mmCIF file of C-alpha atoms in Angstrom:
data_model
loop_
_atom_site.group_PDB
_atom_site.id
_atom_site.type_symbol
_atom_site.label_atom_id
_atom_site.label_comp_id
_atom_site.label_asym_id
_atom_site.label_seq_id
_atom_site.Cartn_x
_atom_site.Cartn_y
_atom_site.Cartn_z
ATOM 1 C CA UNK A 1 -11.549 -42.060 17.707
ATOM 2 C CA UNK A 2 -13.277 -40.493 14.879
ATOM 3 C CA UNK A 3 -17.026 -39.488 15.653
ATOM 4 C CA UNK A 4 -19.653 -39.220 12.668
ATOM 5 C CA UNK A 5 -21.522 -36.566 13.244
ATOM 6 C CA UNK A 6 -25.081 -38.107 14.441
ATOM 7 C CA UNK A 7 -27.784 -36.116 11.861
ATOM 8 C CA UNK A 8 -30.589 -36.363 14.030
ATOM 9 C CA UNK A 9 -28.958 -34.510 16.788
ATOM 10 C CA UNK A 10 -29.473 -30.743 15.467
ATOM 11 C CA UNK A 11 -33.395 -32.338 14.264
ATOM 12 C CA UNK A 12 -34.019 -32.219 18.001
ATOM 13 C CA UNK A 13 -32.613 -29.212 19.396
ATOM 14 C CA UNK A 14 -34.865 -26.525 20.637
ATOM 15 C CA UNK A 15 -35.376 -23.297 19.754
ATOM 16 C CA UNK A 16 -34.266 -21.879 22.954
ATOM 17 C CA UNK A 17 -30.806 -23.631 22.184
ATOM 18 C CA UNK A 18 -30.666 -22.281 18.534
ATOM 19 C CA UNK A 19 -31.645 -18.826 19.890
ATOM 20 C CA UNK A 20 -28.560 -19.120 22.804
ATOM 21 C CA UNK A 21 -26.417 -19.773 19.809
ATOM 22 C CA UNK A 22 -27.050 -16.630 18.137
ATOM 23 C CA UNK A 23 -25.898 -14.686 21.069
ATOM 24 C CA UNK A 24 -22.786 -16.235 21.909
ATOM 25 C CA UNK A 25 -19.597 -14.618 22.237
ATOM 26 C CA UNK A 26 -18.031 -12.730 19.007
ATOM 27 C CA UNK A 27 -14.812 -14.632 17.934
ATOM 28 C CA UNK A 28 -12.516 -14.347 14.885
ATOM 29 C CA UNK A 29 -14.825 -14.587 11.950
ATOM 30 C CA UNK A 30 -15.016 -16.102 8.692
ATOM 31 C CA UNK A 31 -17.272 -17.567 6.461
ATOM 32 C CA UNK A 32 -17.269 -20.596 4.118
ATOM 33 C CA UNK A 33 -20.699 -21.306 1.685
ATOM 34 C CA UNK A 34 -20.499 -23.814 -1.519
ATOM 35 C CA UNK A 35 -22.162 -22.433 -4.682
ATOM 36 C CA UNK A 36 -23.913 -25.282 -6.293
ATOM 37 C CA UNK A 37 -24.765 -24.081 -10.240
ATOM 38 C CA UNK A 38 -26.152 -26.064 -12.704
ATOM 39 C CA UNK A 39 -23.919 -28.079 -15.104
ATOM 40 C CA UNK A 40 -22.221 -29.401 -12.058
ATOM 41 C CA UNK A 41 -20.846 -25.781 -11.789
ATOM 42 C CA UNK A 42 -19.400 -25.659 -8.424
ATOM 43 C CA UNK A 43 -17.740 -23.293 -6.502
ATOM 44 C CA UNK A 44 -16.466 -22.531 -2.578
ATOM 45 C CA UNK A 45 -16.493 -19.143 -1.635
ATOM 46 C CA UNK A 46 -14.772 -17.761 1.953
ATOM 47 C CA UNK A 47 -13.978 -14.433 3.568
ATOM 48 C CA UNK A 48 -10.776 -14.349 6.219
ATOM 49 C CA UNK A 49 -11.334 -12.343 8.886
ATOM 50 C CA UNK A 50 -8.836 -11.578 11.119
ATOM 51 C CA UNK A 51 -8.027 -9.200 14.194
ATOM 52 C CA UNK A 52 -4.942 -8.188 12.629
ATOM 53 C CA UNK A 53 -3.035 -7.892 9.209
ATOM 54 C CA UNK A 54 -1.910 -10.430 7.876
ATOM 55 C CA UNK A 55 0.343 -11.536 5.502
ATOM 56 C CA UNK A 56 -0.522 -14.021 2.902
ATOM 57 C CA UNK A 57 0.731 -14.924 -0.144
ATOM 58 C CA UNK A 58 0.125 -17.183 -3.227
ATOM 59 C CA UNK A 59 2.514 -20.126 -3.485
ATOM 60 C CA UNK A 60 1.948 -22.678 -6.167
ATOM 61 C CA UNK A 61 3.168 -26.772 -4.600
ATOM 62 C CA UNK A 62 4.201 -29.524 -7.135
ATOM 63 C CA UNK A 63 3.318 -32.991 -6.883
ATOM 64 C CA UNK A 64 6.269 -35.491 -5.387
ATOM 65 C CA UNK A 65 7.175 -32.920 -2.214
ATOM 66 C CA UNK A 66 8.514 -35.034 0.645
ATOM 67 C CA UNK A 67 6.549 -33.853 3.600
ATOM 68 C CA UNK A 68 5.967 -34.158 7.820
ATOM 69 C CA UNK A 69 3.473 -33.094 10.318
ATOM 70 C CA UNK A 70 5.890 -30.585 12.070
ATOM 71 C CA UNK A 71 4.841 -32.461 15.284
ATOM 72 C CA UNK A 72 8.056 -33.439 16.823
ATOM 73 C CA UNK A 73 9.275 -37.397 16.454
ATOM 74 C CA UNK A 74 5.565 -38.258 15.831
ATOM 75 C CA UNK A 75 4.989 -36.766 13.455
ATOM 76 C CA UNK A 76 3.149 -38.236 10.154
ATOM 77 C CA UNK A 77 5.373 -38.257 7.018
ATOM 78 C CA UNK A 78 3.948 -38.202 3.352
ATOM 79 C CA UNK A 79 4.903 -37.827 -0.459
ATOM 80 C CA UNK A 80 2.444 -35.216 -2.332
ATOM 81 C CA UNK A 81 0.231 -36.575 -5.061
ATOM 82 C CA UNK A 82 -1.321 -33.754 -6.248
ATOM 83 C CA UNK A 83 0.173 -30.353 -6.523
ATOM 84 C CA UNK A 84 -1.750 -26.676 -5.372
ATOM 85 C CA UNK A 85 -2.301 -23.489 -5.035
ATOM 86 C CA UNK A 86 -2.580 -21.684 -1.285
ATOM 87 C CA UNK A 87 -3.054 -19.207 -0.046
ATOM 88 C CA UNK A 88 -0.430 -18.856 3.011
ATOM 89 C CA UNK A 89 -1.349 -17.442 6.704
ATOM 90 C CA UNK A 90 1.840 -15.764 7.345
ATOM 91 C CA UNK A 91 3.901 -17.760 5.410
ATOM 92 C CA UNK A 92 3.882 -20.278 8.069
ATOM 93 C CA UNK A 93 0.360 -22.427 7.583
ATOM 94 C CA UNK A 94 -1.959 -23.190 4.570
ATOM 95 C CA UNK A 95 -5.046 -21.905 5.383
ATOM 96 C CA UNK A 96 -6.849 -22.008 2.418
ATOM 97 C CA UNK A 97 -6.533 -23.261 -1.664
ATOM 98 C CA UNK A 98 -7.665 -25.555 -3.863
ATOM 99 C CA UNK A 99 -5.180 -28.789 -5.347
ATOM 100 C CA UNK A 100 -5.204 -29.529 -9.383
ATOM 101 C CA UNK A 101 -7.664 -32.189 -8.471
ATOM 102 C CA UNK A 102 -10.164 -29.531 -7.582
ATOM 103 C CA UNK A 103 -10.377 -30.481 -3.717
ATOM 104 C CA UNK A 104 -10.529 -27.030 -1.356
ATOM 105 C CA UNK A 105 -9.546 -27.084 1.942
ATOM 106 C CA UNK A 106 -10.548 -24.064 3.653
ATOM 107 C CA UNK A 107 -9.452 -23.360 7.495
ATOM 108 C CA UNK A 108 -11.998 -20.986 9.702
ATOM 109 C CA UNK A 109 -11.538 -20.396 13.115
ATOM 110 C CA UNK A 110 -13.553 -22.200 16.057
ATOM 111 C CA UNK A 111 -12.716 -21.178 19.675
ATOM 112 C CA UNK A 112 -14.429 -24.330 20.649
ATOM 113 C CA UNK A 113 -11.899 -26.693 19.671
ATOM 114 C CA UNK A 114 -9.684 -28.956 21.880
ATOM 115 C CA UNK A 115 -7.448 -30.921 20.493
ATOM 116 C CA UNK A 116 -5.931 -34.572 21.844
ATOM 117 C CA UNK A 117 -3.157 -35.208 24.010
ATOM 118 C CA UNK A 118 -1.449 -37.644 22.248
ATOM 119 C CA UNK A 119 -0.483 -40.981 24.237
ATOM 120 C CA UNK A 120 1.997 -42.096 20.959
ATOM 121 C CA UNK A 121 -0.626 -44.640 19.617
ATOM 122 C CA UNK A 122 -1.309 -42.134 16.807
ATOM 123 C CA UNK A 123 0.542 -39.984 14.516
ATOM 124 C CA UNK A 124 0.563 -36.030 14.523
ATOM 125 C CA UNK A 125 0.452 -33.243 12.562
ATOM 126 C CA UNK A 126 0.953 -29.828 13.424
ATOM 127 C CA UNK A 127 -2.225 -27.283 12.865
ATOM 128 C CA UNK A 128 -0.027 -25.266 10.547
ATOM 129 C CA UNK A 129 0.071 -28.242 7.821
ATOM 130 C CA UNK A 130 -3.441 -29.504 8.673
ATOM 131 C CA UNK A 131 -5.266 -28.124 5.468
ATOM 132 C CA UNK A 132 -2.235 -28.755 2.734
ATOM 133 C CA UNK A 133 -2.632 -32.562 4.082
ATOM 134 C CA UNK A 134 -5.522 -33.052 2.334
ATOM 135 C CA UNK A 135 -4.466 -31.001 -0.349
ATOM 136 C CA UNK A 136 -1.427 -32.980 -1.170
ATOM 137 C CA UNK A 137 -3.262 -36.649 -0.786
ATOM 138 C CA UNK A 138 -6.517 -36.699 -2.044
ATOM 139 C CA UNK A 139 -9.019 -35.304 -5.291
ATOM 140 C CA UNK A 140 -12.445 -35.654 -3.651
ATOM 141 C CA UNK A 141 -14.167 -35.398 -0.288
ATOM 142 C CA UNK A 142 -14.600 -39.014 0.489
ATOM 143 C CA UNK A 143 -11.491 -40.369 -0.390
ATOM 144 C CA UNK A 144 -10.275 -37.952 2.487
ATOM 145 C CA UNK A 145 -12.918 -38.860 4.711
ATOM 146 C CA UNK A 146 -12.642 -43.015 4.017
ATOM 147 C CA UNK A 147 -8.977 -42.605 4.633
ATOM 148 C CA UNK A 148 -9.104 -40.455 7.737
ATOM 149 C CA UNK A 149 -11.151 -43.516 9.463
ATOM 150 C CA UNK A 150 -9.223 -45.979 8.378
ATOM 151 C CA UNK A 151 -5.692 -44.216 9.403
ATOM 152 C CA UNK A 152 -6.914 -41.457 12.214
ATOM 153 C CA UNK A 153 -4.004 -39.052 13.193
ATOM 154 C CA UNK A 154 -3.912 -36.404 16.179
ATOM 155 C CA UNK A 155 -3.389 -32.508 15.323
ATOM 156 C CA UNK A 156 -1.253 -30.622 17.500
ATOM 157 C CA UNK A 157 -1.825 -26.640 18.123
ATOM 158 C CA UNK A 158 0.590 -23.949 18.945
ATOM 159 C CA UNK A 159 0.161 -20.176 20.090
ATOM 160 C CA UNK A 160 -1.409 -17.508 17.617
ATOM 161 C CA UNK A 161 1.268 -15.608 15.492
ATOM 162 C CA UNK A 162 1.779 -11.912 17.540
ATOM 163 C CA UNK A 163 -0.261 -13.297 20.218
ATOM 164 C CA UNK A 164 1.430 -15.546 22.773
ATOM 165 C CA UNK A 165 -0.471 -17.305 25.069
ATOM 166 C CA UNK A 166 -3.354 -17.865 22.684
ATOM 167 C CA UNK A 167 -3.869 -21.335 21.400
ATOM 168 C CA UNK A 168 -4.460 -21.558 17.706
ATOM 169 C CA UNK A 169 -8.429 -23.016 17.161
ATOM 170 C CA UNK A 170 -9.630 -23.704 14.039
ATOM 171 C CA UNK A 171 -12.193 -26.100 12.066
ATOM 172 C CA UNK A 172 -11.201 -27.511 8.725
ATOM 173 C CA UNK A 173 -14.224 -27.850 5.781
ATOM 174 C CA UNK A 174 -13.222 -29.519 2.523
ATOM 175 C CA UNK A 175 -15.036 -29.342 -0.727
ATOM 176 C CA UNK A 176 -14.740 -30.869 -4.036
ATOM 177 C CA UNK A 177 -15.615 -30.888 -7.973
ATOM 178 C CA UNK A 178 -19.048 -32.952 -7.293
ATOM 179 C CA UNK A 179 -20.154 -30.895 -4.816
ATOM 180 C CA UNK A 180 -19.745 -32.809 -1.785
ATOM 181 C CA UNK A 181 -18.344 -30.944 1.501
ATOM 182 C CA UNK A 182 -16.864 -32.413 5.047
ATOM 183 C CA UNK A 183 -16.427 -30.333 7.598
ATOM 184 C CA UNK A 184 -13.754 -31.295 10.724
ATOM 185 C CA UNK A 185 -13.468 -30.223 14.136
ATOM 186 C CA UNK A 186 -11.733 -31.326 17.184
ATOM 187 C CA UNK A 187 -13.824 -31.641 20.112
ATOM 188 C CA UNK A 188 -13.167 -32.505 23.532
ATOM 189 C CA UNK A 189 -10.432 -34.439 22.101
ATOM 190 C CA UNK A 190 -11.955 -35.911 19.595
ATOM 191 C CA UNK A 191 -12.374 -35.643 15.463
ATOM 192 C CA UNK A 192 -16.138 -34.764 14.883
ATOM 193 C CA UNK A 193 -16.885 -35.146 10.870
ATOM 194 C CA UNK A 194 -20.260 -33.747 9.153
ATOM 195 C CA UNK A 195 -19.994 -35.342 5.522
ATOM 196 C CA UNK A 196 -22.456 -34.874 2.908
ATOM 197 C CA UNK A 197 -23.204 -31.777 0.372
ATOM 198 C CA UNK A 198 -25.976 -30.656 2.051
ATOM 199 C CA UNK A 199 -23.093 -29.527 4.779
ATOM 200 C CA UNK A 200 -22.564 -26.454 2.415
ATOM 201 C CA UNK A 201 -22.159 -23.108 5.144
ATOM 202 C CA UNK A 202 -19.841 -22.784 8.025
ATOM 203 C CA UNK A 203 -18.530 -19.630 10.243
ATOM 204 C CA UNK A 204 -17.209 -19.751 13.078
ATOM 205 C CA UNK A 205 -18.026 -20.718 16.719
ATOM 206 C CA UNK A 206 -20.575 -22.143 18.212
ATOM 207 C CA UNK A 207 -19.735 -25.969 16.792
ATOM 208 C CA UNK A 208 -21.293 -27.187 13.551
ATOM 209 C CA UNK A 209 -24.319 -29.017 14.976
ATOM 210 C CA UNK A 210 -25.107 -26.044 16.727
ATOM 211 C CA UNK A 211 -24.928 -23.741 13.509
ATOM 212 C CA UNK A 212 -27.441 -26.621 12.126
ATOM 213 C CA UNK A 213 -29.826 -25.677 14.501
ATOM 214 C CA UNK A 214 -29.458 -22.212 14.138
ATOM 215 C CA UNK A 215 -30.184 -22.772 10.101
ATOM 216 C CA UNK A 216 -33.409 -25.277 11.217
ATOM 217 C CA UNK A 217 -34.596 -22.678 13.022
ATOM 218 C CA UNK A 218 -34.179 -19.394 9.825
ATOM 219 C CA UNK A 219 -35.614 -21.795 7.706
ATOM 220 C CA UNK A 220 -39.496 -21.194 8.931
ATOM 221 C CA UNK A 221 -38.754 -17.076 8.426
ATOM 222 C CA UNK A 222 -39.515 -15.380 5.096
ATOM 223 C CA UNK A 223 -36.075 -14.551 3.897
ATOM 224 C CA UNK A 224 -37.337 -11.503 1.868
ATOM 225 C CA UNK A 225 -38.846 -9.876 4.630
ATOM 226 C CA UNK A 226 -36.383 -10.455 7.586
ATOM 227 C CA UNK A 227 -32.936 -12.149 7.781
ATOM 228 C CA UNK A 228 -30.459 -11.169 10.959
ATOM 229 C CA UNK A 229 -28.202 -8.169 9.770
ATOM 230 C CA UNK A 230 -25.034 -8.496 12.421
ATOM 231 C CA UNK A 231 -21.581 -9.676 12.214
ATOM 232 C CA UNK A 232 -21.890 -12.454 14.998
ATOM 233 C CA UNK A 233 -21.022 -15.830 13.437
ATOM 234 C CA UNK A 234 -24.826 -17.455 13.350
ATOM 235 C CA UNK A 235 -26.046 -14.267 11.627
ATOM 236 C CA UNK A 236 -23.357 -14.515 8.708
ATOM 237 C CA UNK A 237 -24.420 -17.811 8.672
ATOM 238 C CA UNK A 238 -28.071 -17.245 8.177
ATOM 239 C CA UNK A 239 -27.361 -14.842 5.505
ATOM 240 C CA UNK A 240 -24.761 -16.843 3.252
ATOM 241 C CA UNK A 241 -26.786 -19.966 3.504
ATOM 242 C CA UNK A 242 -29.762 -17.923 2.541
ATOM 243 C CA UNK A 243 -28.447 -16.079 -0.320
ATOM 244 C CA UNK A 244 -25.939 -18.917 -1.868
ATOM 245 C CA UNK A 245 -29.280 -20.293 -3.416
ATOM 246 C CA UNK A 246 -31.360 -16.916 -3.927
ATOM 247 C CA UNK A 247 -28.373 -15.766 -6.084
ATOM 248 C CA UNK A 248 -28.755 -16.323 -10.040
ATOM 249 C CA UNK A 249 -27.598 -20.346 -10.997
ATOM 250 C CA UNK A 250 -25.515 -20.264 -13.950
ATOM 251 C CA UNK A 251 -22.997 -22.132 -15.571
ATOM 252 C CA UNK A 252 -21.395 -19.125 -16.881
ATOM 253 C CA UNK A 253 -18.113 -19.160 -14.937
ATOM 254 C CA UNK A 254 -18.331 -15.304 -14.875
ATOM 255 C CA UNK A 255 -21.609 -15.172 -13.811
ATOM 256 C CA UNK A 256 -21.180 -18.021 -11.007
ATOM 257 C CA UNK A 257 -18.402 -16.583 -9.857
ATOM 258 C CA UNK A 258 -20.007 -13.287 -9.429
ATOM 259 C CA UNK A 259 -22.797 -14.496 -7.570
ATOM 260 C CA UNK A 260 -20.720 -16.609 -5.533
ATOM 261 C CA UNK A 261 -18.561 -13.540 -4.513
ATOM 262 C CA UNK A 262 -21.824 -11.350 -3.910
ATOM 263 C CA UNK A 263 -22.712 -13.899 -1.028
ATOM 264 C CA UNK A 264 -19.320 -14.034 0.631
ATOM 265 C CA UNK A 265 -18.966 -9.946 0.505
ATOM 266 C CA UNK A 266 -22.453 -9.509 1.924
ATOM 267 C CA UNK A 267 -20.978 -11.794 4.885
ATOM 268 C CA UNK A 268 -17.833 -9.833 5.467
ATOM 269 C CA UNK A 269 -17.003 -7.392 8.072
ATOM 270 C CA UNK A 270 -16.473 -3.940 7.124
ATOM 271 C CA UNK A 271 -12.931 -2.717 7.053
ATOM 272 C CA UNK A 272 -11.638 -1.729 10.105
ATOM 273 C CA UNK A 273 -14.658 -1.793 12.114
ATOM 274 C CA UNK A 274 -13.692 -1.210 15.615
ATOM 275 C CA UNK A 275 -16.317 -2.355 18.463
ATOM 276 C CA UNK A 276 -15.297 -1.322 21.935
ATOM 277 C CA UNK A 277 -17.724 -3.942 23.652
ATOM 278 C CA UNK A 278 -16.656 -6.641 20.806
ATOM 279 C CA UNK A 279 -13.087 -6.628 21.216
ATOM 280 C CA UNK A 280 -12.560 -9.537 18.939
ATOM 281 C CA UNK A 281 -14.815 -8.427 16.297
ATOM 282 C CA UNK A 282 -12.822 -9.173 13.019
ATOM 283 C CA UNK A 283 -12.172 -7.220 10.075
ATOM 284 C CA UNK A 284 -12.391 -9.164 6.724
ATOM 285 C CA UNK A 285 -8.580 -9.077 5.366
ATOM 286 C CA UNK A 286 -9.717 -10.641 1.469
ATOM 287 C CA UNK A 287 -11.930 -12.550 0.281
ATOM 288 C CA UNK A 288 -11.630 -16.213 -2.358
ATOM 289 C CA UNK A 289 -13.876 -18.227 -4.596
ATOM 290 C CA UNK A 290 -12.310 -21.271 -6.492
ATOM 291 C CA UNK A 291 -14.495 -22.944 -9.167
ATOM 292 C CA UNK A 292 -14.140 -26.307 -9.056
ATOM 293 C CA UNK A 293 -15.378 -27.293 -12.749
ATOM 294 C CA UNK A 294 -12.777 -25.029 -14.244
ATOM 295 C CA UNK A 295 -10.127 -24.960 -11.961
ATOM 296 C CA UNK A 296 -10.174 -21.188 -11.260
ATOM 297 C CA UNK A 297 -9.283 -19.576 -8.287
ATOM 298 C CA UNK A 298 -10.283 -15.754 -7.790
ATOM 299 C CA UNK A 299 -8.833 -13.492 -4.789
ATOM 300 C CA UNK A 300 -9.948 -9.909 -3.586
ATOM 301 C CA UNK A 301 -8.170 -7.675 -0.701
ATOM 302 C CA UNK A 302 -10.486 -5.827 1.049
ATOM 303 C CA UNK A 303 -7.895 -2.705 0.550
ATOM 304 C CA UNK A 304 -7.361 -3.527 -3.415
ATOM 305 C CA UNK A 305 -9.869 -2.238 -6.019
ATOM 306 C CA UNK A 306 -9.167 -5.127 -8.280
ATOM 307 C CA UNK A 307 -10.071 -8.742 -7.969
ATOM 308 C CA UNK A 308 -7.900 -10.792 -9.625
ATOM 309 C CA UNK A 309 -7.446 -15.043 -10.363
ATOM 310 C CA UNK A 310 -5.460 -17.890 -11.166
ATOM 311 C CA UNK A 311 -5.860 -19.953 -13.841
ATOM 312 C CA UNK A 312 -5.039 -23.469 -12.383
ATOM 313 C CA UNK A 313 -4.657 -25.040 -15.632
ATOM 314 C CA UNK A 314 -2.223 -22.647 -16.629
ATOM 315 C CA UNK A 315 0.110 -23.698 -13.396
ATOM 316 C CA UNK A 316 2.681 -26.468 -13.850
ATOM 317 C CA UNK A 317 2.545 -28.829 -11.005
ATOM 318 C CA UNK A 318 4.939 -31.141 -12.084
ATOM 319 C CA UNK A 319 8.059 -32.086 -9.296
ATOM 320 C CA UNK A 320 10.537 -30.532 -12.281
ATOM 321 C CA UNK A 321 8.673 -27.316 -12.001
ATOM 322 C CA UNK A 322 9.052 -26.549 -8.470
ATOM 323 C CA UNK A 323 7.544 -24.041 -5.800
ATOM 324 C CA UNK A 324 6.613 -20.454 -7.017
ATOM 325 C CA UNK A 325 5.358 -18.106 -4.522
ATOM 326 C CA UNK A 326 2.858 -15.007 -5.706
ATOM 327 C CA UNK A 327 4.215 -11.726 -3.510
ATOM 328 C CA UNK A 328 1.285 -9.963 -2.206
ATOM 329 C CA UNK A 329 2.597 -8.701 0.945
ATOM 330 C CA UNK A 330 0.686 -7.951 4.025
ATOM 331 C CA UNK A 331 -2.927 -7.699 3.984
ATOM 332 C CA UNK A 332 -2.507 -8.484 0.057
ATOM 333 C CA UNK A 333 -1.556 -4.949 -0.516
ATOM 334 C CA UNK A 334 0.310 -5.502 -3.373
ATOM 335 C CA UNK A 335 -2.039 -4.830 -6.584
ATOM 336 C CA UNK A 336 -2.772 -7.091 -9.291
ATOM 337 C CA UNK A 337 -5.084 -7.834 -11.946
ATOM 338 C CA UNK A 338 -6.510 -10.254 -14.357
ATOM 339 C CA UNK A 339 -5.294 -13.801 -14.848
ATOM 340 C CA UNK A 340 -2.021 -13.917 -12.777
ATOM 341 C CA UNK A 341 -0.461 -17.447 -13.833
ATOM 342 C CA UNK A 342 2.379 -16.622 -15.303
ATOM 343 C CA UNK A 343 3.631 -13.784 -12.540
ATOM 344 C CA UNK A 344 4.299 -16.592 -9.708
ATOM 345 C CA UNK A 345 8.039 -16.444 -9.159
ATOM 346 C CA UNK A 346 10.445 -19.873 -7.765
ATOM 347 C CA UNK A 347 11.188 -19.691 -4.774
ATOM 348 C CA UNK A 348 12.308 -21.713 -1.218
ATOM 349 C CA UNK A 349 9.075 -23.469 0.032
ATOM 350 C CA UNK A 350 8.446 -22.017 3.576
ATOM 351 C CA UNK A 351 8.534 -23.598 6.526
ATOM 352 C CA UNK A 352 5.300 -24.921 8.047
ATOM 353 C CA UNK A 353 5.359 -23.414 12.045
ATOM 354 C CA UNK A 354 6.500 -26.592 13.994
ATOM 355 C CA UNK A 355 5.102 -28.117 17.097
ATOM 356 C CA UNK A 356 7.224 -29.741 19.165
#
């Protein structure tokens, strides 16, 4: 069953709940805000944090790939209609990129999440594939979101890479060229959907309704004279939805994509931050924003002193072209610079991590 998520439900939470939120638990961090510009300028900015490094790469998918949800026998099958750019989490999962379309998916974790146990009515899909679903099917928000009530299919999770024993957990948000967003999480079992484009900021845990009231609750505070200054989730929060409209509005694709980047690094974690009483405390590994309206898609490591892009129009997607994969090692260590189309390289399309 797929739940809307009910609007009025944050409206009514107290302040007592919104201030229990902001002193939850520290989890894996990231943090997701939409840049809404004038001119229909649009652009989705997001910071991956992560415990340790990581490798991801660039790898460019055409249009016609024959694909499966790495669930076992279950598993949902599908033909790509769009091709894209991701950005790989260990060359295993798409966790983040934007299709030629302009649709985002972006993948942030949420220890909160439980996902079904499938009784066969359904099809599944392994976590791994989750985000380059959408990718390869649809070219706006509520196609994805009509379709996913109309043909509801169960995600399956497996065990953290280098950390056995530890169940993936993740929320999905999706964005698109007009500026509409979804975000997705499984809970208790079941697929909770905020739609709309007011739905524009997301970190991490507590779940989304619960960040709502948290952002009900900032929005009675000056914002130039006090705004929470921590790592925790709810406090990146605060600040990216804050600043993602104090920020100049421009329809300069420079200048949008600058400010949109300014909001994202002010919500990062500094490198290598080490916390003995916040074990899980994450450092941000790079940093992305992808404008929608010109299909550009900027990338900086957090260990690189250049920020670099891909020009999407540049990129072939047709099934003749193939995949091409962008080597930038672990932690995106590798350097690079400027527009980077033309330096993807073919290559074997990896293997989404299975679930069986």
């Amino acid at each position: 069953m797929i739940l809307k998520a009910n609007r009025s439900l944050w409206r009514s939470l107290t302040l007592a709940a919104a201030l229990s939120v902001a002193a939850a638990p520290i989890a894996d961090a990231c943090t997701r805000v939409v840049y809404h510009g004038p001119e229909d300028r649009i652009l989705t900015a997001r910071s991956m944090d992560w415990s340790l490094p990581m490798l991801s790469n660039l790898w460019v998918f055409p249009r016609g790939m024959e694909r499966n949800g790495e669930a076992g026998e279950n598993s949902l099958t599908w033909t790509s209609k769009y091709g894209s750019m991701i950005v790989s989490g260990y060359d295993f999962s798409t966790v983040d990129g934007m299709n030629e379309a302009g649709l985002v998916a972006n993948m942030l974790w949420l220890v909160a999440s439980e996902y079904p146990k499938n009784d066969g009515s359904k099809p599944e899909m392994s976590l791994s594939i989750w985000a380059q679903y959408f990718m390869d099917n649809y070219g706006s928000v509520a196609e994805a979101v009509e379709d996913l009530e109309a043909n509801p299919f169960d995600v399956v999770t497996a065990d953290v890479p280098d950390q056995p024993g530890r169940l993936a957990k993740v929320h999905l948000s999706l964005s698109d060229a007009s500026g509409d967003s979804a975000i997705l999480e499984w809970l208790d079992g079941e697929l909770v959907i905020h739609h709309g484009p007011q739905y524009r900021t997301m970190t991490n845990d507590p779940p989304y309704d619960q960040q709502l009231a948290v952002k009900r609750y900032w929005q009675d505070v000056n914002p130039r004279e006090t705004l929470p200054g921590t790592t925790r989730s709810s406090d990146r929060f605060t600040r990216a939805d804050t600043y993602i409209d104090m920020v100049v509005q421009s329809d300069d694709p420079r200048i949008a994509a600058a400010a949109a980047m300014s909001v994202v690094r002010n919500a990062s974690v500094p490198y290598g931050i080490n916390t003995p009483d916040a074990p899980n405390l994450s450092t941000t590994r790079w940093r992305v924003v992808a404008d929608h309206k010109d299909k550009l898609f900027y990338v900086e490591s957090a260990i690189s002193p250049n920020l670099f892009w891909v020009d999407l129009n540049n990129l072939d997607f047709s099934a003749e072209a193939g995949v091409r994969m962008l080597d930038l090692g672990v932690d995106m260590v590798t350097l690079q610079s400027g527009e980077v189309s033309a330096d993807f390289k073919p290559a074997e399309p990896f293997k989404f991590e299975p679930v069986n």
